[in-house]
PDB file of C-alpha atoms in Angstrom:
ATOM      1  CA  MET A1472     -55.644 -57.090  16.577  1.00  0.00           C
ATOM      2  CA  VAL A1473     -52.038 -56.418  16.010  1.00  0.00           C
ATOM      3  CA  ASP A1474     -51.058 -55.486  12.360  1.00  0.00           C
ATOM      4  CA  VAL A1475     -48.332 -57.409  11.393  1.00  0.00           C
ATOM      5  CA  CYS A1476     -46.580 -57.017   8.001  1.00  0.00           C
ATOM      6  CA  THR A1477     -44.797 -59.947   6.308  1.00  0.00           C
ATOM      7  CA  TYR A1478     -41.742 -58.915   3.757  1.00  0.00           C
ATOM      8  CA  GLN A1479     -40.768 -61.650   1.074  1.00  0.00           C
ATOM      9  CA  LYS A1480     -38.974 -61.692  -2.316  1.00  0.00           C
ATOM     10  CA  THR A1481     -40.707 -63.283  -5.395  1.00  0.00           C
ATOM     11  CA  LYS A1482     -40.909 -63.114  -9.121  1.00  0.00           C
ATOM     12  CA  PHE A1483     -44.305 -61.152 -10.768  1.00  0.00           C
ATOM     13  CA  LYS A1484     -44.322 -61.574 -14.734  1.00  0.00           C
ATOM     14  CA  SER A1485     -40.656 -62.833 -14.785  1.00  0.00           C
ATOM     15  CA  LEU A1486     -39.350 -59.832 -12.780  1.00  0.00           C
ATOM     16  CA  ASP A1487     -37.928 -59.474  -9.473  1.00  0.00           C
ATOM     17  CA  ALA A1488     -40.655 -58.308  -6.953  1.00  0.00           C
ATOM     18  CA  VAL A1489     -41.545 -57.077  -3.186  1.00  0.00           C
ATOM     19  CA  VAL A1490     -44.640 -58.796  -1.537  1.00  0.00           C
ATOM     20  CA  LEU A1491     -46.039 -56.751   1.571  1.00  0.00           C
ATOM     21  CA  GLU A1492     -48.842 -58.212   3.065  1.00  0.00           C
ATOM     22  CA  ASN A1493     -51.062 -58.389   6.440  1.00  0.00           C
ATOM     23  CA  GLU A1494     -54.256 -60.080   6.958  1.00  0.00           C
ATOM     24  CA  ARG A1495     -56.480 -57.302   5.025  1.00  0.00           C
ATOM     25  CA  VAL A1496     -54.360 -56.152   2.371  1.00  0.00           C
ATOM     26  CA  ARG A1497     -51.355 -57.462  -0.054  1.00  0.00           C
ATOM     27  CA  ALA A1498     -49.113 -55.133  -2.399  1.00  0.00           C
ATOM     28  CA  VAL A1499     -46.666 -56.557  -4.960  1.00  0.00           C
ATOM     29  CA  ILE A1500     -43.561 -53.830  -5.960  1.00  0.00           C
ATOM     30  CA  LEU A1501     -41.247 -54.248  -8.819  1.00  0.00           C
ATOM     31  CA  PRO A1502     -37.962 -52.260  -7.599  1.00  0.00           C
ATOM     32  CA  GLY A1503     -36.850 -52.929 -11.001  1.00  0.00           C
ATOM     33  CA  TYR A1504     -39.379 -51.443 -13.075  1.00  0.00           C
ATOM     34  CA  GLY A1505     -40.115 -48.256 -11.975  1.00  0.00           C
ATOM     35  CA  GLY A1506     -40.545 -49.003  -8.477  1.00  0.00           C
ATOM     36  CA  LYS A1507     -43.925 -50.039  -9.454  1.00  0.00           C
ATOM     37  CA  MET A1508     -46.713 -51.371  -7.693  1.00  0.00           C
ATOM     38  CA  VAL A1509     -48.435 -54.250  -9.533  1.00  0.00           C
ATOM     39  CA  SER A1510     -50.702 -55.701  -7.331  1.00  0.00           C
ATOM     40  CA  PHE A1511     -53.148 -53.744  -4.404  1.00  0.00           C
ATOM     41  CA  PHE A1512     -55.556 -56.944  -3.275  1.00  0.00           C
ATOM     42  CA  ASP A1513     -58.415 -56.527  -0.842  1.00  0.00           C
ATOM     43  CA  LYS A1514     -58.674 -59.542   1.182  1.00  0.00           C
ATOM     44  CA  GLU A1515     -61.867 -59.003   2.988  1.00  0.00           C
ATOM     45  CA  ALA A1516     -63.672 -58.331  -0.573  1.00  0.00           C
ATOM     46  CA  ASP A1517     -61.209 -60.800  -2.624  1.00  0.00           C
ATOM     47  CA  TYR A1518     -60.660 -58.049  -5.075  1.00  0.00           C
ATOM     48  CA  GLU A1519     -57.726 -56.741  -7.148  1.00  0.00           C
ATOM     49  CA  TRP A1520     -57.837 -52.747  -6.929  1.00  0.00           C
ATOM     50  CA  LEU A1521     -55.380 -52.674  -9.561  1.00  0.00           C
ATOM     51  CA  TYR A1522     -55.818 -52.855 -13.695  1.00  0.00           C
ATOM     52  CA  GLN A1523     -53.948 -56.070 -14.409  1.00  0.00           C
ATOM     53  CA  THR A1524     -52.348 -56.671 -17.881  1.00  0.00           C
ATOM     54  CA  ASP A1525     -52.822 -59.668 -19.612  1.00  0.00           C
ATOM     55  CA  ARG A1526     -49.224 -60.341 -20.824  1.00  0.00           C
ATOM     56  CA  PRO A1527     -47.656 -62.960 -19.116  1.00  0.00           C
ATOM     57  CA  ASN A1528     -44.066 -61.070 -18.948  1.00  0.00           C
ATOM     58  CA  LEU A1529     -43.137 -57.597 -18.758  1.00  0.00           C
ATOM     59  CA  GLU A1530     -40.504 -55.941 -20.246  1.00  0.00           C
ATOM     60  CA  ILE A1531     -38.998 -53.120 -18.387  1.00  0.00           C
ATOM     61  CA  PRO A1532     -38.804 -49.827 -20.933  1.00  0.00           C
ATOM     62  CA  PRO A1533     -35.949 -48.049 -22.012  1.00  0.00           C
ATOM     63  CA  TYR A1534     -34.916 -44.674 -20.231  1.00  0.00           C
ATOM     64  CA  GLY A1535     -37.121 -42.102 -22.245  1.00  0.00           C
ATOM     65  CA  ALA A1536     -39.299 -44.420 -23.918  1.00  0.00           C
ATOM     66  CA  ASP A1537     -42.715 -43.745 -25.016  1.00  0.00           C
ATOM     67  CA  PHE A1538     -45.079 -44.623 -21.961  1.00  0.00           C
ATOM     68  CA  SER A1539     -47.576 -45.906 -24.965  1.00  0.00           C
ATOM     69  CA  ASN A1540     -45.979 -48.683 -26.016  1.00  0.00           C
ATOM     70  CA  TYR A1541     -45.289 -50.331 -22.829  1.00  0.00           C
ATOM     71  CA  ASP A1542     -47.306 -51.923 -20.136  1.00  0.00           C
ATOM     72  CA  SER A1543     -49.887 -49.387 -18.452  1.00  0.00           C
ATOM     73  CA  SER A1544     -51.037 -51.693 -15.651  1.00  0.00           C
ATOM     74  CA  GLY A1545     -50.493 -51.182 -11.579  1.00  0.00           C
ATOM     75  CA  PHE A1546     -49.138 -48.181  -9.802  1.00  0.00           C
ATOM     76  CA  ASP A1547     -46.084 -46.302 -11.266  1.00  0.00           C
ATOM     77  CA  GLU A1548     -44.869 -42.491 -10.332  1.00  0.00           C
ATOM     78  CA  MET A1549     -44.985 -39.571 -12.403  1.00  0.00           C
ATOM     79  CA  PHE A1550     -42.320 -37.218 -11.811  1.00  0.00           C
ATOM     80  CA  PRO A1551     -40.920 -34.597 -12.610  1.00  0.00           C
ATOM     81  CA  GLY A1552     -43.253 -34.142 -14.905  1.00  0.00           C
ATOM     82  CA  ILE A1553     -45.970 -35.911 -17.224  1.00  0.00           C
ATOM     83  CA  ASP A1554     -45.994 -34.633 -20.643  1.00  0.00           C
ATOM     84  CA  LYS A1555     -42.805 -34.601 -22.520  1.00  0.00           C
ATOM     85  CA  GLY A1556     -41.349 -31.147 -22.951  1.00  0.00           C
ATOM     86  CA  PRO A1557     -38.395 -29.070 -21.754  1.00  0.00           C
ATOM     87  CA  HIS A1558     -37.798 -28.363 -18.116  1.00  0.00           C
ATOM     88  CA  PRO A1559     -37.677 -24.614 -17.179  1.00  0.00           C
ATOM     89  CA  THR A1560     -34.717 -24.726 -15.020  1.00  0.00           C
ATOM     90  CA  ASP A1561     -32.413 -25.664 -18.099  1.00  0.00           C
ATOM     91  CA  TRP A1562     -34.295 -27.047 -20.897  1.00  0.00           C
ATOM     92  CA  LYS A1563     -33.485 -30.344 -20.431  1.00  0.00           C
ATOM     93  CA  GLU A1564     -36.093 -32.368 -22.139  1.00  0.00           C
ATOM     94  CA  ILE A1565     -38.288 -34.475 -19.498  1.00  0.00           C
ATOM     95  CA  PRO A1566     -39.340 -37.940 -21.564  1.00  0.00           C
ATOM     96  CA  ASP A1567     -42.831 -38.792 -21.749  1.00  0.00           C
ATOM     97  CA  HIS A1568     -44.553 -39.748 -18.424  1.00  0.00           C
ATOM     98  CA  GLY A1569     -41.700 -38.650 -16.777  1.00  0.00           C
ATOM     99  CA  GLU A1570     -38.109 -40.142 -16.060  1.00  0.00           C
ATOM    100  CA  VAL A1571     -38.646 -42.502 -12.934  1.00  0.00           C
ATOM    101  CA  TRP A1572     -40.883 -45.349 -14.375  1.00  0.00           C
ATOM    102  CA  THR A1573     -38.648 -46.526 -16.252  1.00  0.00           C
ATOM    103  CA  LEU A1574     -35.732 -46.433 -13.963  1.00  0.00           C
ATOM    104  CA  PRO A1575     -34.812 -49.112 -11.579  1.00  0.00           C
ATOM    105  CA  TRP A1576     -35.208 -47.976  -7.751  1.00  0.00           C
ATOM    106  CA  GLU A1577     -32.499 -49.235  -4.982  1.00  0.00           C
ATOM    107  CA  TYR A1578     -34.496 -50.808  -1.875  1.00  0.00           C
ATOM    108  CA  LYS A1579     -34.283 -52.336   1.156  1.00  0.00           C
ATOM    109  CA  ALA A1580     -36.460 -53.991   3.797  1.00  0.00           C
ATOM    110  CA  THR A1581     -37.322 -51.877   7.188  1.00  0.00           C
ATOM    111  CA  TYR A1582     -38.852 -52.819  10.123  1.00  0.00           C
ATOM    112  CA  ASP A1583     -42.468 -52.378   8.517  1.00  0.00           C
ATOM    113  CA  GLY A1584     -42.065 -52.508   4.985  1.00  0.00           C
ATOM    114  CA  VAL A1585     -39.692 -51.532   2.023  1.00  0.00           C
ATOM    115  CA  SER A1586     -38.121 -48.346   1.330  1.00  0.00           C
ATOM    116  CA  LEU A1587     -36.965 -47.286  -2.453  1.00  0.00           C
ATOM    117  CA  GLU A1588     -34.575 -44.562  -4.146  1.00  0.00           C
ATOM    118  CA  VAL A1589     -33.739 -43.706  -7.543  1.00  0.00           C
ATOM    119  CA  HIS A1590     -31.497 -40.842  -8.675  1.00  0.00           C
ATOM    120  CA  SER A1591     -32.420 -38.828 -11.988  1.00  0.00           C
ATOM    121  CA  PRO A1592     -29.369 -39.593 -14.407  1.00  0.00           C
ATOM    122  CA  GLU A1593     -30.441 -36.223 -16.208  1.00  0.00           C
ATOM    123  CA  PHE A1594     -31.582 -33.848 -13.678  1.00  0.00           C
ATOM    124  CA  PRO A1595     -30.304 -32.819 -10.114  1.00  0.00           C
ATOM    125  CA  TYR A1596     -32.938 -34.489  -7.961  1.00  0.00           C
ATOM    126  CA  ALA A1597     -33.065 -38.066  -6.176  1.00  0.00           C
ATOM    127  CA  LEU A1598     -36.558 -39.407  -5.431  1.00  0.00           C
ATOM    128  CA  LYS A1599     -37.400 -41.565  -1.901  1.00  0.00           C
ATOM    129  CA  LYS A1600     -40.436 -43.500  -1.007  1.00  0.00           C
ATOM    130  CA  LYS A1601     -40.970 -45.533   2.095  1.00  0.00           C
ATOM    131  CA  ILE A1602     -44.219 -47.962   1.491  1.00  0.00           C
ATOM    132  CA  CYS A1603     -45.780 -49.409   4.344  1.00  0.00           C
ATOM    133  CA  LEU A1604     -49.324 -51.499   5.031  1.00  0.00           C
ATOM    134  CA  HIS A1605     -51.556 -50.311   8.217  1.00  0.00           C
ATOM    135  CA  GLY A1606     -54.671 -52.713   8.661  1.00  0.00           C
ATOM    136  CA  ASP A1607     -56.642 -52.300   5.821  1.00  0.00           C
ATOM    137  CA  GLY A1608     -54.577 -50.015   3.325  1.00  0.00           C
ATOM    138  CA  VAL A1609     -50.978 -48.737   2.426  1.00  0.00           C
ATOM    139  CA  THR A1610     -48.934 -45.569   3.533  1.00  0.00           C
ATOM    140  CA  ILE A1611     -46.482 -44.202   1.199  1.00  0.00           C
ATOM    141  CA  LYS A1612     -44.155 -41.575   2.801  1.00  0.00           C
ATOM    142  CA  TYR A1613     -42.398 -39.360  -0.366  1.00  0.00           C
ATOM    143  CA  GLU A1614     -39.314 -37.289  -0.320  1.00  0.00           C
ATOM    144  CA  ALA A1615     -37.713 -35.125  -3.290  1.00  0.00           C
ATOM    145  CA  ILE A1616     -34.436 -34.031  -2.921  1.00  0.00           C
ATOM    146  CA  ASN A1617     -32.927 -31.152  -4.581  1.00  0.00           C
ATOM    147  CA  LYS A1618     -29.407 -31.470  -5.163  1.00  0.00           C
ATOM    148  CA  SER A1619     -28.968 -28.028  -6.965  1.00  0.00           C
ATOM    149  CA  ASP A1620     -28.541 -24.252  -6.068  1.00  0.00           C
ATOM    150  CA  GLU A1621     -31.706 -23.246  -7.694  1.00  0.00           C
ATOM    151  CA  PRO A1622     -35.423 -24.467  -6.663  1.00  0.00           C
ATOM    152  CA  PHE A1623     -36.643 -27.373  -8.673  1.00  0.00           C
ATOM    153  CA  PRO A1624     -40.465 -27.002  -9.986  1.00  0.00           C
ATOM    154  CA  PHE A1625     -41.876 -30.477 -10.380  1.00  0.00           C
ATOM    155  CA  ILE A1626     -45.311 -32.262 -10.918  1.00  0.00           C
ATOM    156  CA  TRP A1627     -45.973 -35.597  -9.526  1.00  0.00           C
ATOM    157  CA  THR A1628     -48.629 -37.596  -9.309  1.00  0.00           C
ATOM    158  CA  PRO A1629     -49.429 -41.462  -8.540  1.00  0.00           C
ATOM    159  CA  HIS A1630     -50.217 -42.949 -11.860  1.00  0.00           C
ATOM    160  CA  ALA A1631     -52.409 -45.864 -10.538  1.00  0.00           C
ATOM    161  CA  LEU A1632     -54.852 -47.508 -13.370  1.00  0.00           C
ATOM    162  CA  LEU A1633     -57.851 -49.085 -11.457  1.00  0.00           C
ATOM    163  CA  ASN A1634     -60.106 -51.680 -12.145  1.00  0.00           C
ATOM    164  CA  LEU A1635     -63.605 -50.535 -12.792  1.00  0.00           C
ATOM    165  CA  ASP A1636     -66.993 -52.231 -14.044  1.00  0.00           C
ATOM    166  CA  GLU A1637     -70.626 -50.296 -14.762  1.00  0.00           C
ATOM    167  CA  HIS A1638     -71.109 -49.255 -11.495  1.00  0.00           C
ATOM    168  CA  THR A1639     -67.830 -47.481 -10.433  1.00  0.00           C
ATOM    169  CA  ALA A1640     -67.858 -43.849  -9.380  1.00  0.00           C
ATOM    170  CA  ILE A1641     -65.948 -40.903  -8.096  1.00  0.00           C
ATOM    171  CA  GLU A1642     -66.320 -39.187  -4.853  1.00  0.00           C
ATOM    172  CA  VAL A1643     -64.420 -35.734  -4.498  1.00  0.00           C
ATOM    173  CA  PRO A1644     -64.677 -32.855  -1.734  1.00  0.00           C
ATOM    174  CA  GLU A1645     -68.746 -31.347  -2.403  1.00  0.00           C
ATOM    175  CA  ASP A1646     -67.460 -28.250  -3.125  1.00  0.00           C
ATOM    176  CA  MET A1647     -65.149 -29.208  -6.205  1.00  0.00           C
ATOM    177  CA  LYS A1648     -67.420 -28.091  -8.815  1.00  0.00           C
ATOM    178  CA  GLN A1649     -65.707 -27.071 -12.014  1.00  0.00           C
ATOM    179  CA  VAL A1650     -62.825 -29.596 -14.722  1.00  0.00           C
ATOM    180  CA  MET A1651     -61.075 -28.620 -17.321  1.00  0.00           C
ATOM    181  CA  ASN A1652     -60.786 -30.798 -20.040  1.00  0.00           C
ATOM    182  CA  VAL A1653     -56.881 -31.835 -20.992  1.00  0.00           C
ATOM    183  CA  GLU A1654     -57.483 -34.683 -23.339  1.00  0.00           C
ATOM    184  CA  LYS A1655     -57.324 -33.652 -27.305  1.00  0.00           C
ATOM    185  CA  GLY A1656     -60.166 -34.594 -28.921  1.00  0.00           C
ATOM    186  CA  SER A1657     -61.934 -35.910 -26.193  1.00  0.00           C
ATOM    187  CA  GLN A1658     -65.491 -37.567 -27.080  1.00  0.00           C
ATOM    188  CA  HIS A1659     -67.682 -36.015 -24.706  1.00  0.00           C
ATOM    189  CA  LEU A1660     -65.483 -33.018 -23.130  1.00  0.00           C
ATOM    190  CA  GLY A1661     -64.272 -31.264 -26.488  1.00  0.00           C
ATOM    191  CA  ASP A1662     -61.223 -29.386 -27.001  1.00  0.00           C
ATOM    192  CA  TRP A1663     -58.407 -29.062 -24.860  1.00  0.00           C
ATOM    193  CA  GLY A1664     -58.986 -26.398 -22.381  1.00  0.00           C
ATOM    194  CA  THR A1665     -62.693 -26.315 -22.515  1.00  0.00           C
ATOM    195  CA  THR A1666     -64.269 -25.926 -19.083  1.00  0.00           C
ATOM    196  CA  HIS A1667     -67.312 -27.965 -17.332  1.00  0.00           C
ATOM    197  CA  ALA A1668     -69.302 -28.247 -14.465  1.00  0.00           C
ATOM    198  CA  TYR A1669     -68.705 -31.127 -12.145  1.00  0.00           C
ATOM    199  CA  PRO A1670     -70.542 -33.597 -11.773  1.00  0.00           C
ATOM    200  CA  GLU A1671     -73.035 -32.996 -14.360  1.00  0.00           C
ATOM    201  CA  THR A1672     -72.142 -31.493 -17.690  1.00  0.00           C
ATOM    202  CA  LYS A1673     -73.459 -31.266 -21.095  1.00  0.00           C
ATOM    203  CA  SER A1674     -71.641 -33.792 -23.670  1.00  0.00           C
ATOM    204  CA  ALA A1675     -69.675 -31.817 -26.527  1.00  0.00           C
ATOM    205  CA  LYS A1676     -70.759 -34.589 -29.231  1.00  0.00           C
ATOM    206  CA  THR A1677     -74.773 -34.852 -28.310  1.00  0.00           C
ATOM    207  CA  GLY A1678     -75.833 -32.102 -25.824  1.00  0.00           C
ATOM    208  CA  SER A1679     -77.429 -34.441 -23.632  1.00  0.00           C
ATOM    209  CA  LYS A1680     -76.580 -34.384 -19.676  1.00  0.00           C
ATOM    210  CA  ILE A1681     -73.526 -36.745 -18.745  1.00  0.00           C
ATOM    211  CA  ASP A1682     -72.178 -37.155 -15.239  1.00  0.00           C
ATOM    212  CA  LEU A1683     -68.605 -36.991 -14.565  1.00  0.00           C
ATOM    213  CA  SER A1684     -68.490 -38.840 -11.301  1.00  0.00           C
ATOM    214  CA  GLU A1685     -69.685 -42.119 -13.367  1.00  0.00           C
ATOM    215  CA  LEU A1686     -68.491 -43.944 -16.448  1.00  0.00           C
ATOM    216  CA  GLU A1687     -69.906 -43.589 -20.064  1.00  0.00           C
ATOM    217  CA  PRO A1688     -71.202 -46.773 -21.055  1.00  0.00           C
ATOM    218  CA  MET A1689     -68.404 -49.471 -22.662  1.00  0.00           C
ATOM    219  CA  GLU A1690     -69.573 -49.619 -25.842  1.00  0.00           C
ATOM    220  CA  GLU A1691     -68.786 -45.633 -26.565  1.00  0.00           C
ATOM    221  CA  GLY A1692     -65.014 -46.186 -26.593  1.00  0.00           C
ATOM    222  CA  THR A1693     -64.122 -42.941 -24.929  1.00  0.00           C
ATOM    223  CA  ALA A1694     -61.025 -41.991 -23.266  1.00  0.00           C
ATOM    224  CA  GLU A1695     -61.333 -38.166 -20.809  1.00  0.00           C
ATOM    225  CA  LYS A1696     -58.620 -36.765 -18.534  1.00  0.00           C
ATOM    226  CA  PHE A1697     -59.898 -33.747 -16.785  1.00  0.00           C
ATOM    227  CA  TYR A1698     -58.468 -31.360 -13.658  1.00  0.00           C
ATOM    228  CA  PHE A1699     -60.602 -29.654 -11.102  1.00  0.00           C
ATOM    229  CA  THR A1700     -59.648 -26.141 -11.602  1.00  0.00           C
ATOM    230  CA  GLU A1701     -59.612 -25.129  -8.160  1.00  0.00           C
ATOM    231  CA  PRO A1702     -57.023 -26.464  -5.508  1.00  0.00           C
ATOM    232  CA  LEU A1703     -58.480 -29.162  -3.498  1.00  0.00           C
ATOM    233  CA  SER A1704     -60.104 -28.015  -0.222  1.00  0.00           C
ATOM    234  CA  LYS A1705     -59.838 -31.037   1.640  1.00  0.00           C
ATOM    235  CA  GLY A1706     -57.129 -34.137   1.068  1.00  0.00           C
ATOM    236  CA  TRP A1707     -58.620 -36.982  -0.287  1.00  0.00           C
ATOM    237  CA  CYS A1708     -60.953 -38.617  -3.332  1.00  0.00           C
ATOM    238  CA  SER A1709     -62.690 -42.096  -3.387  1.00  0.00           C
ATOM    239  CA  LEU A1710     -63.413 -44.887  -5.740  1.00  0.00           C
ATOM    240  CA  VAL A1711     -66.613 -46.305  -5.009  1.00  0.00           C
ATOM    241  CA  GLN A1712     -67.962 -49.856  -5.846  1.00  0.00           C
ATOM    242  CA  PRO A1713     -71.115 -50.219  -4.745  1.00  0.00           C
ATOM    243  CA  ASN A1714     -71.729 -53.892  -5.970  1.00  0.00           C
ATOM    244  CA  LEU A1715     -69.146 -54.712  -3.700  1.00  0.00           C
ATOM    245  CA  ASN A1716     -69.918 -52.552  -0.876  1.00  0.00           C
ATOM    246  CA  ARG A1717     -66.533 -51.326  -0.696  1.00  0.00           C
ATOM    247  CA  LYS A1718     -64.641 -48.057  -1.663  1.00  0.00           C
ATOM    248  CA  LEU A1719     -60.765 -47.161  -2.285  1.00  0.00           C
ATOM    249  CA  THR A1720     -59.789 -43.918  -0.537  1.00  0.00           C
ATOM    250  CA  TYR A1721     -56.473 -41.384  -1.214  1.00  0.00           C
ATOM    251  CA  ARG A1722     -55.843 -39.299   1.631  1.00  0.00           C
ATOM    252  CA  PHE A1723     -52.648 -36.829   1.288  1.00  0.00           C
ATOM    253  CA  PRO A1724     -52.024 -33.335   2.303  1.00  0.00           C
ATOM    254  CA  GLU A1725     -53.426 -30.584   0.479  1.00  0.00           C
ATOM    255  CA  ASN A1726     -50.857 -27.895   1.063  1.00  0.00           C
ATOM    256  CA  LYS A1727     -48.319 -29.975  -0.903  1.00  0.00           C
ATOM    257  CA  VAL A1728     -50.644 -32.076  -2.801  1.00  0.00           C
ATOM    258  CA  PRO A1729     -53.322 -29.164  -3.736  1.00  0.00           C
ATOM    259  CA  TYR A1730     -54.619 -30.579  -7.113  1.00  0.00           C
ATOM    260  CA  LEU A1731     -56.674 -33.317  -8.392  1.00  0.00           C
ATOM    261  CA  GLY A1732     -56.662 -34.993 -12.027  1.00  0.00           C
ATOM    262  CA  VAL A1733     -59.207 -37.991 -13.123  1.00  0.00           C
ATOM    263  CA  TRP A1734     -58.414 -40.201 -16.141  1.00  0.00           C
ATOM    264  CA  LYS A1735     -61.171 -42.494 -17.148  1.00  0.00           C
ATOM    265  CA  THR A1736     -60.910 -44.867 -20.459  1.00  0.00           C
ATOM    266  CA  ARG A1737     -63.593 -47.324 -21.675  1.00  0.00           C
ATOM    267  CA  GLY A1738     -61.730 -48.550 -24.429  1.00  0.00           C
ATOM    268  CA  GLY A1739     -60.854 -45.284 -26.469  1.00  0.00           C
ATOM    269  CA  TYR A1740     -57.129 -45.687 -25.143  1.00  0.00           C
ATOM    270  CA  ARG A1741     -55.393 -48.915 -26.424  1.00  0.00           C
ATOM    271  CA  GLY A1742     -58.823 -50.522 -25.795  1.00  0.00           C
ATOM    272  CA  GLU A1743     -58.304 -50.926 -22.243  1.00  0.00           C
ATOM    273  CA  HIS A1744     -61.024 -50.061 -19.404  1.00  0.00           C
ATOM    274  CA  ASN A1745     -59.540 -48.548 -16.136  1.00  0.00           C
ATOM    275  CA  ILE A1746     -59.955 -45.559 -14.291  1.00  0.00           C
ATOM    276  CA  ALA A1747     -56.914 -43.412 -12.436  1.00  0.00           C
ATOM    277  CA  LEU A1748     -57.525 -40.597  -9.240  1.00  0.00           C
ATOM    278  CA  GLU A1749     -54.819 -38.083  -9.688  1.00  0.00           C
ATOM    279  CA  PRO A1750     -53.709 -35.851  -6.827  1.00  0.00           C
ATOM    280  CA  CYS A1751     -50.983 -33.995  -7.706  1.00  0.00           C
ATOM    281  CA  THR A1752     -48.377 -31.136  -7.136  1.00  0.00           C
ATOM    282  CA  GLY A1753     -48.707 -29.166 -10.488  1.00  0.00           C
ATOM    283  CA  VAL A1754     -51.346 -28.669 -13.307  1.00  0.00           C
ATOM    284  CA  TYR A1755     -51.696 -29.267 -16.161  1.00  0.00           C
ATOM    285  CA  ASP A1756     -49.115 -31.988 -16.988  1.00  0.00           C
ATOM    286  CA  ASP A1757     -46.503 -29.766 -18.483  1.00  0.00           C
ATOM    287  CA  VAL A1758     -43.918 -28.377 -15.852  1.00  0.00           C
ATOM    288  CA  TYR A1759     -43.207 -25.802 -18.068  1.00  0.00           C
ATOM    289  CA  LEU A1760     -46.880 -24.622 -18.344  1.00  0.00           C
ATOM    290  CA  ALA A1761     -47.125 -25.204 -14.959  1.00  0.00           C
ATOM    291  CA  GLU A1762     -44.592 -22.749 -13.908  1.00  0.00           C
ATOM    292  CA  LYS A1763     -46.152 -20.098 -16.269  1.00  0.00           C
ATOM    293  CA  ILE A1764     -49.381 -20.074 -14.859  1.00  0.00           C
ATOM    294  CA  GLY A1765     -48.023 -20.168 -11.104  1.00  0.00           C
ATOM    295  CA  LYS A1766     -49.550 -23.984 -10.383  1.00  0.00           C
ATOM    296  CA  VAL A1767     -46.587 -26.112  -9.774  1.00  0.00           C
ATOM    297  CA  SER A1768     -44.372 -27.024  -6.901  1.00  0.00           C
ATOM    298  CA  TYR A1769     -40.999 -26.414  -5.955  1.00  0.00           C
ATOM    299  CA  ILE A1770     -38.241 -28.739  -4.348  1.00  0.00           C
ATOM    300  CA  PRO A1771     -36.076 -26.024  -2.265  1.00  0.00           C
ATOM    301  CA  ALA A1772     -32.114 -25.477  -3.353  1.00  0.00           C
ATOM    302  CA  HIS A1773     -30.253 -28.095  -1.327  1.00  0.00           C
ATOM    303  CA  GLY A1774     -33.600 -29.040   0.368  1.00  0.00           C
ATOM    304  CA  SER A1775     -36.414 -31.386   0.215  1.00  0.00           C
ATOM    305  CA  TYR A1776     -40.428 -31.464  -0.321  1.00  0.00           C
ATOM    306  CA  THR A1777     -42.175 -34.396   1.713  1.00  0.00           C
ATOM    307  CA  TRP A1778     -45.904 -35.594   1.678  1.00  0.00           C
ATOM    308  CA  THR A1779     -47.752 -38.880   2.094  1.00  0.00           C
ATOM    309  CA  LEU A1780     -50.334 -40.861   0.141  1.00  0.00           C
ATOM    310  CA  ASN A1781     -52.485 -43.275   2.357  1.00  0.00           C
ATOM    311  CA  ILE A1782     -54.589 -45.587   0.009  1.00  0.00           C
ATOM    312  CA  GLU A1783     -57.527 -46.990   2.113  1.00  0.00           C
ATOM    313  CA  THR A1784     -60.109 -49.759   1.718  1.00  0.00           C
ATOM    314  CA  GLY A1785     -63.311 -50.084   3.789  1.00  0.00           C
ATOM    315  CA  GLY A1786     -66.775 -50.622   3.260  1.00  0.00           C
ATOM    316  CA  LEU A1787     -69.195 -48.034   2.114  1.00  0.00           C
TER     317      LEU A1787
END
């Protein structure tokens, strides 16, 4: 089968959008709203993988906005950090959720998809990505460019909130055996910095066994964020939907994207129910902290840092 990808412009919840589509999948991207992907639809399963908002229209946030005050659906980029705080090169403050999710991205059609680019108004970098569809998935090629005379430390992660139900489960390389909690006041994982065996551990609340690769019951109203404490041995992770006989798999170069975080909420954050697999270039959310503990990546002076994220749909 010849994989032909079409490109068209449209509107999505009142905003300008770009649609990439082939016989198996369809992606919708908002260049003016952080370059985020707001839909990734699996035609074979008739299933939307990305968490959707019920808002009739979307509002583009101003630079430096608090992420919790705006729409959280879809897939945006967190860069050059995650938490609000100082950047270690010059102490300028990185906004909540990073910079680029609020910024308009320049874009243009390519022969096989779309390319997007954004330049920081405060820091000496540009971030580029090229998105193309391939069979049953999407490939995103990234390039982060440093315009300064010094190496630029950064954290990147794909903030893709995914749909879930009571059957949803996580798959990771089998040698990933320990996680660290970074959600303050987590109901089951306790205080920030607490480590736990993975996948089975004990609840800090009840002492009973819980499986971190699965979901808590919906009525518990939980919110969890944890990182695996060791770098990934292999560059992949999956979200499994056994009731659909489908899974979504991320593939990426583990030498460039060595860490993995997981976000899960069953109503504990704004009443939402979604999950995110977050392969990342540094931990734990704060660039200043990540550099201090030697778990951050650097864009070389007047150089670039490149990586690829493949998102694949498929059967079990």
